[in-house]
XYZ file of C-alpha atoms in Angstrom:
635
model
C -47.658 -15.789 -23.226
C -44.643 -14.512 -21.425
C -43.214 -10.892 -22.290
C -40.612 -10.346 -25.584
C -37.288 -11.125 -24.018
C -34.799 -8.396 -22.553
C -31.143 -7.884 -23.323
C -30.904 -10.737 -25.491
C -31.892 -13.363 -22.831
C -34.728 -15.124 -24.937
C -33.730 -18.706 -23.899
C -34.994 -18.931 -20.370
C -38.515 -17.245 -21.412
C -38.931 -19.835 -24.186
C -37.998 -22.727 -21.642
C -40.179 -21.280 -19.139
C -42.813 -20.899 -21.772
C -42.425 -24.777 -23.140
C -42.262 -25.956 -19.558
C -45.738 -23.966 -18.719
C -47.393 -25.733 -21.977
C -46.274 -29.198 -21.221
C -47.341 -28.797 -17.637
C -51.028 -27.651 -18.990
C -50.599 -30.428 -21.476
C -51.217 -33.128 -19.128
C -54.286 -34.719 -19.546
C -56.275 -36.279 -22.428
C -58.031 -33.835 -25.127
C -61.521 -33.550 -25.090
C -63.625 -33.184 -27.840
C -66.715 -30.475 -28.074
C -69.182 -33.123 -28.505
C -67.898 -35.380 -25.790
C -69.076 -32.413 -22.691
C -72.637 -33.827 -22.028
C -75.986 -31.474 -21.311
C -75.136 -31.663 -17.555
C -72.328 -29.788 -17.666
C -73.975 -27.288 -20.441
C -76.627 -26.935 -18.036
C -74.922 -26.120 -14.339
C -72.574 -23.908 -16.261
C -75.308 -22.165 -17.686
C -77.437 -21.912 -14.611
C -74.329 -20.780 -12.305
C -73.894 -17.798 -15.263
C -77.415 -17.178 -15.104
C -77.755 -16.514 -11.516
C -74.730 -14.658 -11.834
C -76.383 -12.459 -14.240
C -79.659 -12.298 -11.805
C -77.570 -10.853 -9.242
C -76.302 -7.980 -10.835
C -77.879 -5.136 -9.631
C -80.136 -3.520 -12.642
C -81.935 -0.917 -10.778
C -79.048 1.118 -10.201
C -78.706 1.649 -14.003
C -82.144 3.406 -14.237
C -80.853 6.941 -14.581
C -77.603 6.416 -16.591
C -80.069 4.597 -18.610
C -82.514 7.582 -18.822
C -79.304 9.536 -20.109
C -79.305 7.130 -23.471
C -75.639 6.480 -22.442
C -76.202 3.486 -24.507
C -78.958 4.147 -27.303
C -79.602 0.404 -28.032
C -80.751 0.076 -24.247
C -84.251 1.677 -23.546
C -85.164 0.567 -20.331
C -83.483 -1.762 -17.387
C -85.625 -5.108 -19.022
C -83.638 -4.247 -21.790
C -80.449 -4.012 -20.247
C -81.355 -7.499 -18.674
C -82.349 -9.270 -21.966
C -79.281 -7.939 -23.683
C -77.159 -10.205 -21.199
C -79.411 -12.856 -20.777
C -79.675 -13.237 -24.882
C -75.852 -14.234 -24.766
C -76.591 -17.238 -22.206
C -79.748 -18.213 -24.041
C -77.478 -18.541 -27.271
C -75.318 -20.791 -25.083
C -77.493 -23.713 -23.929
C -79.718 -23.310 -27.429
C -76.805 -22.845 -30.065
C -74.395 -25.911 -31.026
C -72.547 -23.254 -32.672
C -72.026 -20.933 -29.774
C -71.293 -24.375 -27.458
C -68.873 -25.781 -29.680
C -66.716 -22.133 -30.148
C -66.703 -21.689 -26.367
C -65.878 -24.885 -25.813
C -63.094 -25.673 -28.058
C -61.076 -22.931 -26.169
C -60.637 -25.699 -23.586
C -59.047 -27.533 -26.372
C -56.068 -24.805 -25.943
C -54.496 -26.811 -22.843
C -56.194 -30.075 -23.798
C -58.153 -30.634 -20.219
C -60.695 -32.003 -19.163
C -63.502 -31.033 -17.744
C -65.306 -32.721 -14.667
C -69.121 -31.731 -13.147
C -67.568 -29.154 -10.544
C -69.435 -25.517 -11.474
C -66.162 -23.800 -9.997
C -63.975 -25.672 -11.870
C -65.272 -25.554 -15.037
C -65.112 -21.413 -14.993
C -61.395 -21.064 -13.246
C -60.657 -23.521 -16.387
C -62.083 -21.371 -18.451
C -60.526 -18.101 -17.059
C -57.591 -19.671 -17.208
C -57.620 -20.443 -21.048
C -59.281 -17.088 -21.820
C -56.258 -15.157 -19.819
C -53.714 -17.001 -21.957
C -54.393 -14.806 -24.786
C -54.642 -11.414 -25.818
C -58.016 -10.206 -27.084
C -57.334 -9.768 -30.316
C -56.467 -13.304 -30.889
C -60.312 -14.154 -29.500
C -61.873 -12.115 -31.883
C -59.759 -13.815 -34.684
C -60.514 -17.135 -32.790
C -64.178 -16.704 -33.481
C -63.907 -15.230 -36.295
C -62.130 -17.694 -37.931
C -65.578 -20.126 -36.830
C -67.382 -18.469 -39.461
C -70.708 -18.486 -37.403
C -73.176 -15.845 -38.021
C -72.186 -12.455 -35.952
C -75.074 -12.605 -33.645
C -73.567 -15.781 -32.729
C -69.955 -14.682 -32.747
C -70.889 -11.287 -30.597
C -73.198 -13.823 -28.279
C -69.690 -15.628 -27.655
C -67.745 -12.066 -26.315
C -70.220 -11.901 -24.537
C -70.206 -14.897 -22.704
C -66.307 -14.725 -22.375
C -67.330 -11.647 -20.603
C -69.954 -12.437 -18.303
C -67.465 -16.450 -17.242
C -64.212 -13.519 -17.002
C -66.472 -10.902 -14.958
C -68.571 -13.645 -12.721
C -64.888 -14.913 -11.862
C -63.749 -11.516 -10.851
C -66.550 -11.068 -8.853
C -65.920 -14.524 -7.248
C -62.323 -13.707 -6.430
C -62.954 -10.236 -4.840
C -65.719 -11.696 -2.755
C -62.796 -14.060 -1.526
C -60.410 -11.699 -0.391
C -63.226 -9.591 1.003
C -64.293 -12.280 3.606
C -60.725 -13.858 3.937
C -61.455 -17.334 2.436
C -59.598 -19.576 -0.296
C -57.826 -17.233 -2.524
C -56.537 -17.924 -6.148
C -53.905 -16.422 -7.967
C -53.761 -12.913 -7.243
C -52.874 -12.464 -10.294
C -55.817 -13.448 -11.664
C -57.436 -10.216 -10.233
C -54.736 -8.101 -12.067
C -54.762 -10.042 -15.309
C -58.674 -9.888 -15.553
C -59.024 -6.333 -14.736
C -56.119 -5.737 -18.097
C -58.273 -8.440 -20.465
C -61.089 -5.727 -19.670
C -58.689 -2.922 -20.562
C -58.184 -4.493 -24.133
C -61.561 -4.216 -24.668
C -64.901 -2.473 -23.408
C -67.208 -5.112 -21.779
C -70.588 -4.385 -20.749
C -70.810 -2.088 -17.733
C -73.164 -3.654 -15.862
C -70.976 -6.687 -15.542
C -68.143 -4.849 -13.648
C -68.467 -1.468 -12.469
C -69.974 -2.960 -9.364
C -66.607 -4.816 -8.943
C -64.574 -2.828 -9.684
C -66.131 -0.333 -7.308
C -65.531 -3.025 -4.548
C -61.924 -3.499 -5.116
C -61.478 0.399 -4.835
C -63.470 0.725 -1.490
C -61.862 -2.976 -0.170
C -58.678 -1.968 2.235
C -57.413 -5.817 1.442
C -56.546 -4.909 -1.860
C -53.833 -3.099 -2.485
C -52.606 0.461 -4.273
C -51.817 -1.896 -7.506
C -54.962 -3.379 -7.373
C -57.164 -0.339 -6.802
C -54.906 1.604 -9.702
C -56.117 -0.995 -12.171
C -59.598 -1.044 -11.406
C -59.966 2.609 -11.792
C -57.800 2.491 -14.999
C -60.240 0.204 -16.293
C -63.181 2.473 -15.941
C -61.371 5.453 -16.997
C -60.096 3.948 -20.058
C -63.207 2.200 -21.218
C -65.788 4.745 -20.547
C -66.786 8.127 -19.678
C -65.935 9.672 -16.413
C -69.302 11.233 -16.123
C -71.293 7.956 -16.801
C -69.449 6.334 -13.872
C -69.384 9.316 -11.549
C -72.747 9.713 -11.878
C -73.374 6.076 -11.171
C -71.218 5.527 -8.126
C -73.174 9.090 -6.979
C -76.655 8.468 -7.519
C -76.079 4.686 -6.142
C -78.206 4.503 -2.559
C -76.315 1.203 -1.606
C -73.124 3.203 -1.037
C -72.738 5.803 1.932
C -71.302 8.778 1.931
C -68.231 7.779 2.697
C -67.571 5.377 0.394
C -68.743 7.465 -2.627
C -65.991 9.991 -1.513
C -63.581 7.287 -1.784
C -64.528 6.122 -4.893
C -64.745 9.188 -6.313
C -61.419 10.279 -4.946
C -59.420 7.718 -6.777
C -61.404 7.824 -10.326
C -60.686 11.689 -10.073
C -57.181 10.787 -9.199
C -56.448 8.863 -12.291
C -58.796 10.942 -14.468
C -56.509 13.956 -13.916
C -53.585 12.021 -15.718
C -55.580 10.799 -18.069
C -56.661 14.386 -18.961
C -52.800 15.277 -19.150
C -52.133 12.013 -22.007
C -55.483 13.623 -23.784
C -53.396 16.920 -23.908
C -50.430 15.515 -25.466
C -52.702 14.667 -28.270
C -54.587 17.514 -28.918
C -54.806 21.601 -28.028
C -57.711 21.541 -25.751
C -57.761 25.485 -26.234
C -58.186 25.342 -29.808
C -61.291 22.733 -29.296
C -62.712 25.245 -26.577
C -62.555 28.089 -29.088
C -64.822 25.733 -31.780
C -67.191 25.123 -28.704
C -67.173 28.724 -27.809
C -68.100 29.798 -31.192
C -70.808 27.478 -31.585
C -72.218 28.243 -28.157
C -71.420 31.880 -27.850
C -70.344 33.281 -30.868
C -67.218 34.169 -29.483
C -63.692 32.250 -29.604
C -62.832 33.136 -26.426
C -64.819 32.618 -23.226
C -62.816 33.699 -20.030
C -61.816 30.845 -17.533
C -63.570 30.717 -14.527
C -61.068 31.562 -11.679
C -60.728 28.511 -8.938
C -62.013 30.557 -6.397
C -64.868 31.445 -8.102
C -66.107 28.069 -9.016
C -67.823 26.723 -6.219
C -70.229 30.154 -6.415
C -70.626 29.339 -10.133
C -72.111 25.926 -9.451
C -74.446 27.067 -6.468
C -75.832 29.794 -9.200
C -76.240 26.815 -11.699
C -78.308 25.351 -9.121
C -80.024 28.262 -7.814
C -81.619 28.715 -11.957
C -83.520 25.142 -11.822
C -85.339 26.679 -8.596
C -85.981 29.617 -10.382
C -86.920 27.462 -13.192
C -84.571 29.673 -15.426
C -83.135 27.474 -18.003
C -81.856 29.871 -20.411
C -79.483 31.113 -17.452
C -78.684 27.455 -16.562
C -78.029 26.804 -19.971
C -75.828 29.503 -19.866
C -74.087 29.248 -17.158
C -74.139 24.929 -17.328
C -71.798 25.918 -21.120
C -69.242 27.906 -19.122
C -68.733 25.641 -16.179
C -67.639 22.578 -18.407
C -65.473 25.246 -20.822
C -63.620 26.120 -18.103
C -64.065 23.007 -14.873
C -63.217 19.545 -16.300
C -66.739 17.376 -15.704
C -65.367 15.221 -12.486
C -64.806 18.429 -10.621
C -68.918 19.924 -11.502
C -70.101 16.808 -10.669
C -68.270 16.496 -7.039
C -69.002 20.156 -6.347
C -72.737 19.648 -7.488
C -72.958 16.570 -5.145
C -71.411 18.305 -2.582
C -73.771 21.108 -2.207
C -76.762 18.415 -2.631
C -75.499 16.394 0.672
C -75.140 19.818 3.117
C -78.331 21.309 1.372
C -81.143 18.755 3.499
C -83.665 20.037 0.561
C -81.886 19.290 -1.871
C -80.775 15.784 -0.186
C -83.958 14.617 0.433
C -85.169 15.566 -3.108
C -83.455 12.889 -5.292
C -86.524 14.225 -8.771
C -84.815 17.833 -8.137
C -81.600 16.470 -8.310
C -81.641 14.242 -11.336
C -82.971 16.699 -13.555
C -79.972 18.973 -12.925
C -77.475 15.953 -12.918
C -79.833 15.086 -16.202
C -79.314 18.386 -17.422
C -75.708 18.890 -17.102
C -75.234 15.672 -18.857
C -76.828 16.973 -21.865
C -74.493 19.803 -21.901
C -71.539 17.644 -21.515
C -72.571 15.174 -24.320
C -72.842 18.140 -26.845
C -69.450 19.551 -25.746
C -68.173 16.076 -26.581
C -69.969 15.986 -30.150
C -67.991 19.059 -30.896
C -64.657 18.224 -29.925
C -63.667 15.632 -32.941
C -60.240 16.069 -32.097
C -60.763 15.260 -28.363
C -62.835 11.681 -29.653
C -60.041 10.694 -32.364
C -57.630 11.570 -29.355
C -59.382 9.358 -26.906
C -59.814 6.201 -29.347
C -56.084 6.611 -29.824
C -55.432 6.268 -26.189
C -57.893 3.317 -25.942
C -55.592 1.439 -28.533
C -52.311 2.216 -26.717
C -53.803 1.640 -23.507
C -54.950 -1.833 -25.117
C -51.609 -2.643 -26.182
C -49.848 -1.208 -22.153
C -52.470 -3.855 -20.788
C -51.196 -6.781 -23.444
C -47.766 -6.278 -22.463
C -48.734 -6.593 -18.870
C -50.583 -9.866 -18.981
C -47.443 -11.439 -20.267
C -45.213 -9.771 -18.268
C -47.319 -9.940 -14.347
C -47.690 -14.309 -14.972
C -46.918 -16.416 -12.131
C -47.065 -19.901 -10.853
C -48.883 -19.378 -7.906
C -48.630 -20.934 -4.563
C -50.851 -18.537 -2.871
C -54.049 -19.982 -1.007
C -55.623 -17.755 1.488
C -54.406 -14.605 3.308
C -51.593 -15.551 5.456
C -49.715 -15.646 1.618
C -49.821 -12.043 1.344
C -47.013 -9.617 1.879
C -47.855 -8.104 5.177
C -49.109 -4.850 5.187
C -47.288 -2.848 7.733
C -46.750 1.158 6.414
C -49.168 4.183 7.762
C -50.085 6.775 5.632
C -48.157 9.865 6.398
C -49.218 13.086 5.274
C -45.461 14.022 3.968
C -43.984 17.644 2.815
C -43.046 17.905 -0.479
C -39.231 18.667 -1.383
C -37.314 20.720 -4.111
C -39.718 20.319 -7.202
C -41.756 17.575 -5.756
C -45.222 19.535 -6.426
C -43.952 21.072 -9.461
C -43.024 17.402 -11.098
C -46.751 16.338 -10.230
C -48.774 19.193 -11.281
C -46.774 19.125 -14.819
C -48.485 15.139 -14.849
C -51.510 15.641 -13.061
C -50.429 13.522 -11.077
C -51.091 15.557 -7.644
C -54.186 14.049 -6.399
C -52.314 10.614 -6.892
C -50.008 11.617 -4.702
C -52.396 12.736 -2.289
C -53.954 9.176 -2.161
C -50.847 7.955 -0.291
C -48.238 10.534 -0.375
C -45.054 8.962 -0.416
C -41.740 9.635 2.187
C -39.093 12.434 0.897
C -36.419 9.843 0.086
C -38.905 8.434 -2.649
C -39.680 11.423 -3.827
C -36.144 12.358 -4.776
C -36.311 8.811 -6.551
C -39.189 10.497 -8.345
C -37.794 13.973 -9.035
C -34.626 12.144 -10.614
C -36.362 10.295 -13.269
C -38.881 12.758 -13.980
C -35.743 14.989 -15.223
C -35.483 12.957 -17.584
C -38.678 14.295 -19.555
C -36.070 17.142 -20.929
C -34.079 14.715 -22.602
C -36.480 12.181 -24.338
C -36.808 12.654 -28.257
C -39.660 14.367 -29.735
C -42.910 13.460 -30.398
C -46.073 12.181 -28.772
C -45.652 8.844 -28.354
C -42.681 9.307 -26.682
C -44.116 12.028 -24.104
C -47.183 9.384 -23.705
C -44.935 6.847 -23.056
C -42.681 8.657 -20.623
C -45.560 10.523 -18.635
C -47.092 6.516 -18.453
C -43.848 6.036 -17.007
C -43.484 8.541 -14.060
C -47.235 7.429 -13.414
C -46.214 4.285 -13.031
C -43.042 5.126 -10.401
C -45.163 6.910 -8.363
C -47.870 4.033 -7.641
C -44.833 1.424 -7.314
C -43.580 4.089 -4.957
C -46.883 4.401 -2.998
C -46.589 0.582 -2.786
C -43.863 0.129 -1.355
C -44.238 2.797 1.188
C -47.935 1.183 2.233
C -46.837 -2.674 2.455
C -43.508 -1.055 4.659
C -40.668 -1.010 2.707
C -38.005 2.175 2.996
C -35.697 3.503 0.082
C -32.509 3.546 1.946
C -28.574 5.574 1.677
C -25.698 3.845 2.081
C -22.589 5.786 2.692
C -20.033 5.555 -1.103
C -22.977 5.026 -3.093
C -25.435 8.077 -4.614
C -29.078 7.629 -4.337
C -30.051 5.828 -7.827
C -27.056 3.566 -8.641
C -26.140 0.649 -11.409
C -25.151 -2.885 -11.312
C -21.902 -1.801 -11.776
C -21.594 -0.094 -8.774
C -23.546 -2.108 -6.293
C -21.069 -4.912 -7.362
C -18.257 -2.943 -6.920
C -19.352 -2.777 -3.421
C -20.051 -6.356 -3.252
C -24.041 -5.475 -2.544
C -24.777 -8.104 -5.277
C -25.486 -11.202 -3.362
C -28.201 -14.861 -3.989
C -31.556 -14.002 -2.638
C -30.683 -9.378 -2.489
C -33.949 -7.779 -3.115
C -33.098 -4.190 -4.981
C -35.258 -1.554 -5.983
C -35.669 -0.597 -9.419
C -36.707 2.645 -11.178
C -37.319 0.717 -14.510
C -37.028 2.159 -17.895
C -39.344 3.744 -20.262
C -37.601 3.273 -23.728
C -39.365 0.652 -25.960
C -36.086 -1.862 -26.691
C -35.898 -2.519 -23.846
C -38.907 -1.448 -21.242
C -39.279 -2.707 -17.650
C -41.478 -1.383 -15.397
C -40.745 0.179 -11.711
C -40.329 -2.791 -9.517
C -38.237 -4.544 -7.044
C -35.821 -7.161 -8.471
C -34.284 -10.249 -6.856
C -31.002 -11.330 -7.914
C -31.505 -15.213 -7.613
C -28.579 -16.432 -9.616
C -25.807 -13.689 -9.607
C -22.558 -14.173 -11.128
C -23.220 -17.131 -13.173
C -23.326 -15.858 -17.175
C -19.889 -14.807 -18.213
C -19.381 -11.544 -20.168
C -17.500 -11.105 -23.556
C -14.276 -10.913 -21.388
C -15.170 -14.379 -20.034
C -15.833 -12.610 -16.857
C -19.092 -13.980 -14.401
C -20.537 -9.998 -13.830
C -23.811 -10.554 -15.829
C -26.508 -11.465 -13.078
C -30.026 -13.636 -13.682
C -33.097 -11.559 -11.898
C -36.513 -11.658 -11.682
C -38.847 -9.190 -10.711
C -41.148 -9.493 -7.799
C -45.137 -9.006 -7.361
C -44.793 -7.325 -4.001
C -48.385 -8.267 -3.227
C -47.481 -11.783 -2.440
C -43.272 -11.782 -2.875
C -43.946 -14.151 -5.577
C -41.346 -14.311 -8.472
C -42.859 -13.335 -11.650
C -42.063 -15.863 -15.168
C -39.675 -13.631 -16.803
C -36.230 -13.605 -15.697
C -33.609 -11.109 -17.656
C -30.393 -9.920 -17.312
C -27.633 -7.494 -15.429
C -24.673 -6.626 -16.636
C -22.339 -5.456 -13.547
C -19.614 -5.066 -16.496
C -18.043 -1.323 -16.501
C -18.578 -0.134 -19.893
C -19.475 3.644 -20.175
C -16.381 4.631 -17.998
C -17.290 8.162 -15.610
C -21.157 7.016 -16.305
C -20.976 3.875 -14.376
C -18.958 5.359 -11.470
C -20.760 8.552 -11.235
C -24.788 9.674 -10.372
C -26.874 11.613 -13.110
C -28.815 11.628 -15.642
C -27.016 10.008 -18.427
C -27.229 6.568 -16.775
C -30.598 6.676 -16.238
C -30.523 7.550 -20.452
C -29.191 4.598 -20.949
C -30.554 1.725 -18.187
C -33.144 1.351 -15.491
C -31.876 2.641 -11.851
C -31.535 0.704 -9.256
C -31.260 1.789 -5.472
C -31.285 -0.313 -1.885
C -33.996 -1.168 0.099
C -34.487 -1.399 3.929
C -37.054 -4.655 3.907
C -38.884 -5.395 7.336
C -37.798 -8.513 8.462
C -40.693 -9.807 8.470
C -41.923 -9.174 4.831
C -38.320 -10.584 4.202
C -38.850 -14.171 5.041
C -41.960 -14.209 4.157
C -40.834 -13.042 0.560
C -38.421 -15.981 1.314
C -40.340 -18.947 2.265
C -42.835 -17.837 -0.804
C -40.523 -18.073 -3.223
C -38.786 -21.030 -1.900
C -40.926 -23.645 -3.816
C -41.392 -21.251 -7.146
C -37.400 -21.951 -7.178
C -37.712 -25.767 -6.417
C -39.603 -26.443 -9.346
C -37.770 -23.573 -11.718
C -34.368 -25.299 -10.725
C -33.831 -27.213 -14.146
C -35.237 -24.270 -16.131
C -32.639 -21.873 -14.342
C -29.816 -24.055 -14.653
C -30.403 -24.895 -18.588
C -31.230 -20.775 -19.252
C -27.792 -19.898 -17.628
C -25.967 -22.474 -19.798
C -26.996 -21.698 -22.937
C -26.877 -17.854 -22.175
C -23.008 -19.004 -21.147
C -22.838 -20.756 -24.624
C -24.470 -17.562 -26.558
C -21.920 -15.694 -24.756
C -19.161 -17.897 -26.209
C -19.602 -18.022 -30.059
């Protein structure tokens, strides 16, 4: 439930993991049989009209593509979902294994609708994936029944989601934010239906109440579950949105597309799967890259063949395009010429049978790039695994209500220069549209240039340049974050740029309640990602020298200010001699970096007076993790 322990401080995550299940543990168990046909019934009709809503229509042409083979038509599509909540209110089977899950905290359940699905989400979140599928497994129902079940997990998970953005959206009650975050990663683990959230998900991109965290995971959930081209074409053939908002949608998929494209290329030689394409195409193992100039004339002649009716040139000229533009790119140009073309606009038949055709093209490029699929279902599975880690990692006891709870928002994007190898550093991670989302002040970006040195030094191999490039990524949206809520990466005259614990202590900068940033670190022993860190009980765990220089943090969600469940450890303790007095790349080998912040005041009390009664009610927990980290520290 909580993440693997860091630095050898596993005692205050187990406490605050016991303390967590006894709290949950706190009313009478019910049992399957006991939960009557009224609350089988509003359940299923508040799922039902959940799965009414959804809007079908919109799926008409992606349908028409066969993006799903076993779908033939929207009715289809509709019965497909609406089989899984049949099975529900008609199977004792399927009632009794969804259920039992409640058994997991042993609560009850009153008549509420509402409360009967946040319950639900609740358990459901508690667990990684895999241990649901071995969950129902283990029930030994049929496996219409068992896949009737994931479904349903998905449709209580993705109703809830929609519930929650649809909160923040009109500024009502709020739940856990983290809820949002921790739904949007249970989707990551697997690939749900994507009727049930691309419509979401879509919201929380376009909403300017949720944040660059927030919209990151939402488009990391589409791009890692399913094709860029199915969603694209989706978001652009979808007459609900404007203009506008498709360009914003489309801007941030095609931002985090790009780096997925560069974790793709760790894995396999696209060139060498563009020569097998080639030869099957063209004969040829070699077809000359379209120059970027060049491109947008290419896709007005790709166009210009379907109203010449020539679809042997179209063919033709369709192949090159996606052996030389990656799809995302085609598909915005194509748009693009659509909207300032009024024929072509107002034609939506003319336009679907290019989109239509293009699509064909792209699915039989796929088909012949094995390597490219084996690479992709590799990056599902890791990207499964990043999104386990962060469920356990990103929990929280929440205290958050309604909006006045959230950090206040109070940067303005800035259009700012690159410096030194700024632009080089993103376009070797494809990571310069990111950027261009909310392009972050120079002082971050040396932050950024720093650790992205560091690529020269890791070891070899792919996982390691997949987990290092997920890295960077990372630092530059927890960069982009702080910049947009407010917060400045400030100097301070004596210390370099990216310091240690061992020299903000030597300058007596480690104080109760100091909020420090933190560049994290990448290596798997002990990973932490980019984030700001608040020293609440410094000075308190004594060292092998029986000195008190090791320091209890936590990190901080800076959505809210809210503590997250899984303090660690900082030693202050000068070990590595010129390394701890000195700036450069060897620390950052060997630890996270830390550097100083200059905090608005008023994100700074309000950080305060949120975390004020997290720390009330993890007093005990705090005090017994420090003493027996003290009495570790002895024997």
């Amino acid at each position: 439930m909580l993440r693997k322990s860091l630095d050898n401080l596993n005692t205050p995550e187990i406490n605050f993991a016991c303390e967590y299940s006894e709290m949950m543990k706190n009313k009478t168990i019910p049992l399957s049989e006991d939960l009557n046909t009224h609350d089988r019934a509003i359940l299923d009709e508040s799922l039902r009209e959940y799965v009414r809503s959804l809007d079908y229509e919109n799926f008409e042409f992606l349908i028409s593509l066969r993006v799903a083979p076993e779908i033939s038509d929207v009715k289809s599509l509709q019965n497909l979902i609406e089989d899984s909540l049949n099975s529900f209110i008609g199977s004792k089977d399927v009632q009794n294994i969804l259920y039992s899950l409640l058994d997991e905290f042993n609560m009850n359940i009153d008549s509420e609708t509402e409360d009967i699905e946040k319950l639900l989400t609740e358990v459901i979140l508690t667990r990684k994936h895999s241990y649901w599928q071995r969950y129902i497994q283990d029930s030994k129902s049929p496996r219409q029944t068992q896949k009737a079940v994931f479904n349903l997990i998905n449709i209580i998970l993705a109703k809830r989601l929609q519930q929650i953005i649809s909160d923040r959206i009109n500024k009502e009650y709020c739940s856990n934010p983290q809820d949002l975050l921790q739904i949007m990663s249970f989707f990551n683990e697997e690939r749900p239906l994507y009727v049930l959230i691309v419509d979401s998900l879509s919201g929380i991109i376009l909403g300017d109440v949720f944040g660059i965290a927030e919209k990151g995971r939402a488009c990391r959930t589409l791009i890692n579950n399913y094709k860029i081209e199915n969603t694209l074409l989706y978001i652009l053939n979808n007459d609900k949105l404007d203009e506008h908002q498709k360009d914003n949608i489309c801007a941030w998929l095609r931002a985090f597309q790009k780096v997925y494209r560069k974790f793709l290329s760790i894995l396999y030689d696209r060139k060498e799967e563009n020569a097998k394409v080639a030869n099957k195409w063209f004969k040829t193992d070699e077809i000359a890259p379209i120059p970027d100039t060049q491109i947008p004339i290419w896709v007005s002649q790709f166009i210009r063949c379907f109203e010449d009716n020539n679809m042997d040139e179209a063919l033709e000229k369709g192949r090159k395009l996606i052996l030389s533009v990656d799809s995302e790119d085609i598909l915005r140009l194509l748009h693009t010429i659509f909207q300032a073309n009024s024929t072509f606009s107002s034609d939506r038949n003319f336009r679907k049978k290019i989109y239509a055709f293009l699509y064909a093209i792209i699915e039989d490029y796929r088909k012949l790039r094995s390597e490219e699929k084996s690479s992709m279902g590799t990056l599902k599975s890791k990207f499964s695994d990043v999104s386990q880690d962060r469920r356990e990692s990103e929990s929280t006891y929440s205290f958050v209500r309604g909006e006045k709870d959230f950090t206040p928002v109070l940067g303005e994007i800035i259009k700012h220069p690159f410096i030194n190898t700024t632009e080089e550093n993103l376009k070797k991670g494809n990571m310069l549209h990111l950027f261009n989302m909310w392009p972050i002040p120079e002082t971050s970006q040396e932050v950024f240039n720093k650790v992205c040195e560091l690529k020269e030094h890791i070891p070899p191999g792919k996982e390691f340049k997949i987990d290092h490039l997920l890295f960077r990524e990372t630092l530059l949206a927890f960069l982009m974050r702080l910049d947009r809520i407010g917060i400045k990466i400030r100097r301070k005259k004596g210390l370099p740029l990216i310091t240690n614990a061992v020299q903000l202590n030597a300058h007596h900068l480690i104080r109760p309640g100091t909020f420090i940033g933190s560049t994290g670190y990448w290596e798997e022993h002990t990973k932490q990602p980019p984030s700001v860190l608040c020293f609440v009980k410094p000075h308190t765990i004594f060292n092998c020298r029986s000195e008190p220089l090791i320091h209890l943090v936590f990190r901080l969600y800076t959505g809210t200010g809210e503590l997250y469940k899984s303090p660690f450890k900082i030693d202050s303790t000068p070990r590595f001699g010129k390394i701890d007095e000195e700036p450069g790349l060897d620390s950052l080998r060997i630890r996270m970096g830390l550097f100083l912040l200059d905090i608005p005041p008023d994100i700074l009390s309000h950080w305060k007076k949120i975390q004020q009664e997290q720390l009330k009610q993890w007093a005990p927990l705090i005090r017994r993790a420090i003493l027996e980290a003290n009495r570790s520290a002895i024997k």
